[in-house]
Amino acid sequence: MSACLFCRIVKKEIPANALYEDESVIAFNDVNPQAPVHVLVIPKEHVARVMALSSEDLSLVSSIHRAVQELAKKLGVRESGFRLVVNNGPDAGQAVDHLHYHLLAGRKFGWPPG
Amino acid sequence: MSACLFCRIVKKEIPANALYEDESVIAFNDVNPQAPVHVLVIPKEHVARVMALSSEDLSLVSSIHRAVQELAKKLGVRESGFRLVVNNGPDAGQAVDHLHYHLLAGRKFGWPPG
């Protein structure tokens, strides 16, 4: 059994309502939402953070962005817009050591971003 | 002459101290920094936002992430970490209609991200 929370979601050991899924990416709601729309988009492969992406892994980022485009359409925020946030390491407050993109939408976002 | 501010930077019509540059990506400091490190990483090709990335353009996102990895090493924030933010459209407060990734580091970041 994997020790990584998100790997366990990928393996369906922990149930999560998938809002999007393809061969390399899965997306589900954040359990502690910070906006009306707050979805986590993750690679199924375990990659800890941006800095851990190998040259071969970098294409996963393209797949994640394709998923984000699909989600924005599906969730009706294509025109209103969204903020995409990736926390990498301690200063950013990365909470789970499995790369994840926060897709936030449904309200106006302030600046600075935290 | 391009009407897009970032395209003018790409074409060197407006000077910007490039912190990173390759064939498809350029990075420079944000003129209104929100953290000790606040770099904008952009594709040289004009793409307005995440939603405007075509299937062919999606590889640009991988190139941007490779640049982010190089910048994090160069700027000494590889271990301390960083937040990566992309504003897409009006709700997010996207200020320039040319896709740009904010690389923020050098302090602790709060939650929610704006």
Coordinates of N, CA, C and O in Angstrom, one line a residue, chain A:
Chain A
M1 N 0.9 -1.2 0.0 CA 0.0 0.0 0.0 C 0.9 1.2 0.0 O 1.8 1.3 0.8
S2 N 0.6 2.2 -0.9 CA 1.4 3.4 -1.0 C 1.3 4.3 0.2 O 0.2 4.4 0.8
A3 N 2.4 4.9 0.6 CA 2.3 5.9 1.7 C 1.8 7.2 1.2 O 1.5 8.1 2.0
C4 N 1.8 7.4 -0.1 CA 1.4 8.7 -0.6 C -0.1 8.8 -0.8 O -0.7 8.0 -1.5
L5 N -0.7 9.8 -0.1 CA -2.1 10.0 -0.2 C -2.7 10.1 -1.6 O -3.7 9.5 -2.0
F6 N -2.0 10.9 -2.5 CA -2.5 11.0 -3.8 C -2.3 9.8 -4.7 O -3.1 9.5 -5.5
C7 N -1.2 9.0 -4.4 CA -1.1 7.7 -5.1 C -2.2 6.8 -4.7 O -2.7 6.0 -5.5
R8 N -2.6 6.9 -3.5 CA -3.7 6.0 -3.0 C -5.0 6.4 -3.7 O -5.9 5.6 -4.0
I9 N -5.2 7.7 -4.0 CA -6.4 8.1 -4.7 C -6.3 7.6 -6.2 O -7.3 7.1 -6.7
V10 N -5.1 7.7 -6.8 CA -4.9 7.2 -8.1 C -5.3 5.8 -8.2 O -5.9 5.3 -9.2
K11 N -4.9 5.0 -7.2 CA -5.1 3.5 -7.2 C -6.5 3.2 -6.7 O -6.8 2.0 -6.5
K12 N -7.3 4.2 -6.4 CA -8.7 4.0 -5.9 C -8.8 3.4 -4.6 O -9.8 2.8 -4.2
E13 N -7.7 3.4 -3.8 CA -7.7 2.9 -2.4 C -8.4 3.8 -1.5 O -9.0 3.5 -0.5
I14 N -8.4 5.1 -1.9 CA -9.2 6.2 -1.2 C -10.1 6.7 -2.3 O -9.7 7.1 -3.4
P15 N -11.4 6.7 -2.0 CA -12.4 7.2 -3.0 C -12.3 8.8 -3.1 O -12.1 9.5 -2.2
A16 N -12.3 9.2 -4.4 CA -12.4 10.6 -4.7 C -13.2 10.7 -6.0 O -13.1 9.9 -6.9
N17 N -14.1 11.6 -6.0 CA -15.0 11.8 -7.2 C -14.2 12.5 -8.3 O -13.9 13.7 -8.2
A18 N -13.7 11.7 -9.3 CA -12.9 12.2 -10.3 C -13.7 13.1 -11.3 O -14.7 12.7 -11.8
L19 N -13.2 14.4 -11.4 CA -13.9 15.3 -12.3 C -13.3 15.2 -13.7 O -13.9 15.7 -14.6
Y20 N -12.1 14.6 -13.8 CA -11.5 14.4 -15.0 C -10.5 13.3 -14.9 O -9.9 13.2 -13.8
E21 N -10.4 12.4 -15.9 CA -9.4 11.4 -15.8 C -9.0 11.0 -17.2 O -9.8 10.8 -18.1
D22 N -7.7 10.8 -17.4 CA -7.2 10.2 -18.7 C -6.1 9.2 -18.3 O -5.9 8.9 -17.1
E23 N -5.3 8.8 -19.2 CA -4.3 7.8 -18.9 C -3.2 8.3 -18.0 O -2.6 7.5 -17.3
S24 N -2.9 9.6 -18.0 CA -1.8 10.1 -17.2 C -2.2 11.1 -16.1 O -1.3 11.5 -15.3
V25 N -3.4 11.5 -16.1 CA -3.8 12.6 -15.2 C -5.2 12.3 -14.6 O -6.0 11.7 -15.2
I26 N -5.3 12.8 -13.3 CA -6.6 12.7 -12.6 C -6.9 14.0 -11.9 O -5.9 14.6 -11.4
A27 N -8.2 14.4 -11.8 CA -8.5 15.6 -11.1 C -9.7 15.4 -10.1 O -10.6 14.6 -10.5
F28 N -9.7 16.0 -9.0 CA -10.7 15.9 -8.0 C -10.8 17.1 -7.1 O -9.8 17.9 -7.1
N29 N -11.9 17.3 -6.4 CA -12.0 18.5 -5.6 C -11.1 18.5 -4.4 O -10.8 17.5 -3.8
D30 N -10.5 19.7 -4.0 CA -9.7 19.9 -2.8 C -10.7 19.7 -1.6 O -11.8 20.2 -1.6
V31 N -10.2 19.0 -0.6 CA -11.1 18.7 0.6 C -11.2 20.0 1.4 O -12.1 20.1 2.3
N32 N -10.4 21.0 1.2 CA -10.4 22.2 1.9 C -10.5 23.4 1.0 O -9.5 24.2 0.8
P33 N -11.6 23.6 0.2 CA -11.7 24.5 -0.9 C -11.5 26.0 -0.5 O -12.0 26.4 0.6
Q34 N -10.8 26.7 -1.3 CA -10.5 28.1 -1.0 C -11.3 29.0 -2.0 O -11.0 30.2 -2.1
A35 N -12.1 28.4 -2.8 CA -12.9 29.2 -3.8 C -14.1 28.3 -4.2 O -14.0 27.1 -4.0
P36 N -15.1 28.8 -4.8 CA -16.3 28.0 -5.3 C -15.8 26.8 -6.2 O -16.4 25.8 -6.1
V37 N -14.8 27.1 -7.0 CA -14.2 25.9 -7.7 C -12.8 25.8 -7.2 O -12.0 26.8 -7.2
H38 N -12.4 24.6 -6.7 CA -11.1 24.4 -6.2 C -10.8 22.9 -6.5 O -11.1 22.0 -5.7
V39 N -10.1 22.7 -7.6 CA -9.8 21.3 -8.1 C -8.3 21.1 -8.0 O -7.6 22.0 -8.3
L40 N -7.9 19.9 -7.7 CA -6.5 19.5 -7.8 C -6.3 18.6 -9.0 O -7.1 17.6 -9.2
V41 N -5.3 19.0 -9.8 CA -5.0 18.2 -11.0 C -3.6 17.6 -10.8 O -2.7 18.4 -10.6
I42 N -3.6 16.3 -10.9 CA -2.3 15.6 -10.6 C -1.9 14.6 -11.6 O -2.8 14.0 -12.3
P43 N -0.6 14.4 -11.8 CA -0.2 13.2 -12.6 C -0.4 11.9 -11.9 O -0.3 11.9 -10.7
K44 N -0.8 10.9 -12.6 CA -1.0 9.6 -11.9 C 0.4 9.0 -11.4 O 0.5 8.4 -10.4
E45 N 1.4 9.3 -12.2 CA 2.8 8.9 -11.8 C 3.2 9.7 -10.6 O 2.9 10.9 -10.5
H46 N 3.9 9.1 -9.7 CA 4.3 9.8 -8.5 C 5.6 10.7 -8.8 O 6.6 10.2 -9.1
V47 N 5.4 12.0 -8.8 CA 6.4 13.0 -8.9 C 6.2 13.9 -7.8 O 5.1 14.4 -7.6
A48 N 7.3 14.1 -7.0 CA 7.1 14.8 -5.7 C 6.8 16.3 -5.9 O 5.9 16.9 -5.2
R49 N 7.5 16.9 -6.9 CA 7.3 18.4 -7.1 C 7.9 18.8 -8.4 O 8.4 18.0 -9.1
V50 N 7.7 20.1 -8.7 CA 8.2 20.6 -10.0 C 9.7 20.3 -10.2 O 10.2 19.8 -11.2
M51 N 10.5 20.5 -9.1 CA 11.9 20.3 -9.1 C 12.3 18.8 -9.4 O 13.4 18.5 -9.8
A52 N 11.3 17.9 -9.1 CA 11.6 16.4 -9.3 C 11.2 15.9 -10.7 O 11.4 14.8 -11.0
L53 N 10.7 16.8 -11.5 CA 10.3 16.4 -12.9 C 11.6 16.1 -13.7 O 12.4 17.0 -13.9
S54 N 11.7 14.9 -14.2 CA 12.8 14.6 -15.1 C 12.5 15.1 -16.5 O 11.4 15.5 -16.8
S55 N 13.5 15.1 -17.4 CA 13.3 15.5 -18.8 C 12.1 14.7 -19.4 O 11.3 15.3 -20.1
E56 N 12.1 13.5 -19.1 CA 11.0 12.6 -19.7 C 9.6 12.9 -19.1 O 8.6 12.8 -19.7
D57 N 9.7 13.3 -17.8 CA 8.4 13.7 -17.1 C 7.8 15.0 -17.5 O 6.6 15.2 -17.3
L58 N 8.6 15.8 -18.2 CA 8.1 17.2 -18.4 C 6.9 17.2 -19.3 O 6.0 18.1 -19.2
S59 N 6.7 16.2 -20.1 CA 5.5 16.1 -21.0 C 4.2 15.9 -20.1 O 3.1 16.3 -20.6
L60 N 4.4 15.5 -18.9 CA 3.2 15.3 -18.0 C 2.6 16.7 -17.7 O 1.4 16.8 -17.6
V61 N 3.4 17.7 -17.7 CA 2.9 19.1 -17.5 C 2.0 19.5 -18.6 O 1.0 20.2 -18.4
S62 N 2.3 19.1 -19.8 CA 1.4 19.4 -21.0 C 0.1 18.7 -20.8 O -1.0 19.3 -21.0
S63 N 0.2 17.4 -20.4 CA -1.1 16.7 -20.1 C -1.9 17.3 -19.1 O -3.2 17.4 -19.2
I64 N -1.3 17.8 -18.0 CA -2.0 18.5 -16.9 C -2.7 19.8 -17.5 O -3.8 20.0 -17.1
H65 N -2.0 20.5 -18.3 CA -2.6 21.7 -18.9 C -3.8 21.4 -19.8 O -4.8 22.1 -19.9
R66 N -3.7 20.3 -20.5 CA -4.8 19.9 -21.4 C -6.0 19.5 -20.5 O -7.1 19.9 -20.8
A67 N -5.7 18.9 -19.4 CA -6.8 18.6 -18.4 C -7.4 19.9 -17.8 O -8.6 19.9 -17.7
V68 N -6.6 20.8 -17.5 CA -7.1 22.1 -17.0 C -8.0 22.8 -18.0 O -9.1 23.3 -17.6
Q69 N -7.6 22.7 -19.3 CA -8.5 23.3 -20.3 C -9.9 22.6 -20.3 O -10.9 23.3 -20.4
E70 N -9.9 21.3 -20.3 CA -11.1 20.5 -20.3 C -12.0 20.8 -19.0 O -13.2 21.0 -19.1
L71 N -11.3 20.9 -17.9 CA -12.0 21.2 -16.6 C -12.6 22.6 -16.6 O -13.7 22.8 -16.2
A72 N -11.9 23.6 -17.2 CA -12.4 25.0 -17.2 C -13.7 25.0 -18.0 O -14.6 25.7 -17.7
K73 N -13.7 24.3 -19.1 CA -14.9 24.2 -20.0 C -16.0 23.5 -19.2 O -17.2 24.0 -19.1
K74 N -15.7 22.3 -18.7 CA -16.7 21.5 -18.0 C -17.3 22.3 -16.8 O -18.5 22.1 -16.5
L75 N -16.5 23.0 -16.1 CA -17.0 23.7 -14.8 C -17.5 25.1 -15.1 O -17.9 25.8 -14.2
G76 N -17.5 25.5 -16.4 CA -18.1 26.8 -16.8 C -17.3 28.0 -16.4 O -17.9 29.1 -16.2
V77 N -16.0 27.9 -16.3 CA -15.2 29.1 -15.9 C -14.2 29.5 -17.0 O -13.2 30.2 -16.8
R78 N -14.5 29.0 -18.2 CA -13.6 29.3 -19.3 C -13.5 30.8 -19.6 O -12.4 31.3 -19.8
E79 N -14.6 31.5 -19.5 CA -14.6 32.9 -19.8 C -14.3 33.7 -18.6 O -13.6 34.7 -18.7
S80 N -14.9 33.4 -17.4 CA -14.7 34.1 -16.2 C -13.2 34.0 -15.7 O -12.7 35.0 -15.1
G81 N -12.6 32.9 -16.0 CA -11.2 32.8 -15.7 C -10.9 32.0 -14.5 O -11.8 31.6 -13.8
F82 N -9.6 31.7 -14.2 CA -9.2 30.9 -13.1 C -7.7 31.2 -12.8 O -7.0 31.7 -13.6
R83 N -7.3 30.9 -11.6 CA -5.9 31.0 -11.1 C -5.4 29.5 -11.0 O -6.1 28.7 -10.4
L84 N -4.2 29.3 -11.5 CA -3.5 28.0 -11.4 C -2.3 28.2 -10.5 O -1.5 29.1 -10.7
V85 N -2.2 27.4 -9.4 CA -1.2 27.5 -8.4 C -0.5 26.2 -8.2 O -1.2 25.2 -8.0
V86 N 0.8 26.2 -8.2 CA 1.6 25.0 -7.8 C 2.6 25.4 -6.7 O 3.4 26.4 -6.8
N87 N 2.4 24.7 -5.5 CA 3.3 25.0 -4.4 C 4.5 23.9 -4.5 O 4.2 22.7 -4.6
N88 N 5.7 24.4 -4.5 CA 6.8 23.6 -4.6 C 7.7 23.8 -3.4 O 8.4 24.8 -3.3
G89 N 7.7 22.8 -2.4 CA 8.6 22.9 -1.3 C 8.1 23.7 -0.1 O 7.0 24.2 -0.1
P90 N 8.9 23.8 1.0 CA 8.5 24.3 2.2 C 8.0 25.8 2.2 O 6.9 26.1 2.8
D91 N 8.7 26.7 1.6 CA 8.3 28.1 1.6 C 6.9 28.3 1.0 O 6.1 29.2 1.4
A92 N 6.6 27.5 0.1 CA 5.3 27.6 -0.6 C 4.1 27.0 0.2 O 3.0 27.2 -0.2
G93 N 4.5 26.2 1.2 CA 3.5 25.4 1.9 C 3.0 24.2 1.2 O 1.8 23.9 1.4
Q94 N 3.8 23.5 0.5 CA 3.4 22.3 -0.2 C 2.9 21.3 0.8 O 3.7 20.9 1.7
A95 N 1.7 20.8 0.8 CA 1.1 20.0 1.8 C 1.2 18.5 1.5 O 1.3 17.7 2.5
V96 N 1.2 18.1 0.3 CA 1.3 16.7 -0.1 C 2.5 16.6 -1.1 O 2.5 17.4 -2.1
D97 N 3.4 15.7 -0.9 CA 4.6 15.6 -1.7 C 4.3 14.7 -3.0 O 5.0 13.7 -3.2
H98 N 3.3 15.1 -3.7 CA 2.9 14.6 -5.0 C 2.5 15.8 -5.8 O 1.5 16.5 -5.4
L99 N 3.2 16.1 -6.9 CA 2.9 17.3 -7.7 C 1.4 17.5 -7.9 O 0.7 16.5 -8.3
H100 N 0.9 18.7 -7.6 CA -0.5 18.9 -7.8 C -0.7 20.4 -8.2 O -0.1 21.3 -7.6
Y101 N -1.6 20.6 -9.2 CA -1.9 22.0 -9.6 C -3.3 22.3 -9.1 O -4.3 21.6 -9.3
H102 N -3.3 23.4 -8.3 CA -4.6 23.9 -7.8 C -5.3 24.8 -8.9 O -4.7 25.8 -9.3
L103 N -6.5 24.4 -9.3 CA -7.3 25.1 -10.2 C -8.4 25.8 -9.4 O -9.3 25.2 -8.9
L104 N -8.2 27.2 -9.3 CA -9.2 27.9 -8.5 C -10.0 28.9 -9.3 O -9.4 29.6 -10.2
A105 N -11.3 28.9 -9.1 CA -12.1 29.8 -9.9 C -13.5 30.1 -9.2 O -13.7 29.5 -8.1
G106 N -14.3 30.9 -9.8 CA -15.6 31.2 -9.2 C -15.7 32.4 -8.3 O -16.7 32.7 -7.7
R107 N -14.6 33.1 -8.2 CA -14.6 34.4 -7.4 C -13.4 35.2 -8.0 O -12.6 34.7 -8.8
K108 N -13.3 36.5 -7.5 CA -12.2 37.3 -7.9 C -11.0 37.0 -7.0 O -11.2 36.8 -5.8
F109 N -9.8 36.9 -7.5 CA -8.6 36.6 -6.7 C -7.8 37.9 -6.5 O -7.6 38.7 -7.5
G110 N -7.3 38.1 -5.3 CA -6.4 39.2 -5.0 C -5.0 39.0 -5.3 O -4.5 37.9 -5.8
W111 N -4.2 40.1 -5.1 CA -2.8 40.1 -5.4 C -2.0 40.7 -4.2 O -2.5 41.8 -3.8
P112 N -1.0 40.2 -3.6 CA -0.3 39.0 -4.0 C -1.0 37.7 -3.8 O -2.0 37.7 -3.1
P113 N -0.6 36.7 -4.5 CA -1.2 35.4 -4.3 C -0.7 34.6 -3.1 O 0.0 33.6 -3.2
G114 N -1.0 35.2 -1.9 CA -0.6 34.5 -0.7 C 0.7 35.2 -0.2 O 1.3 36.0 -0.8

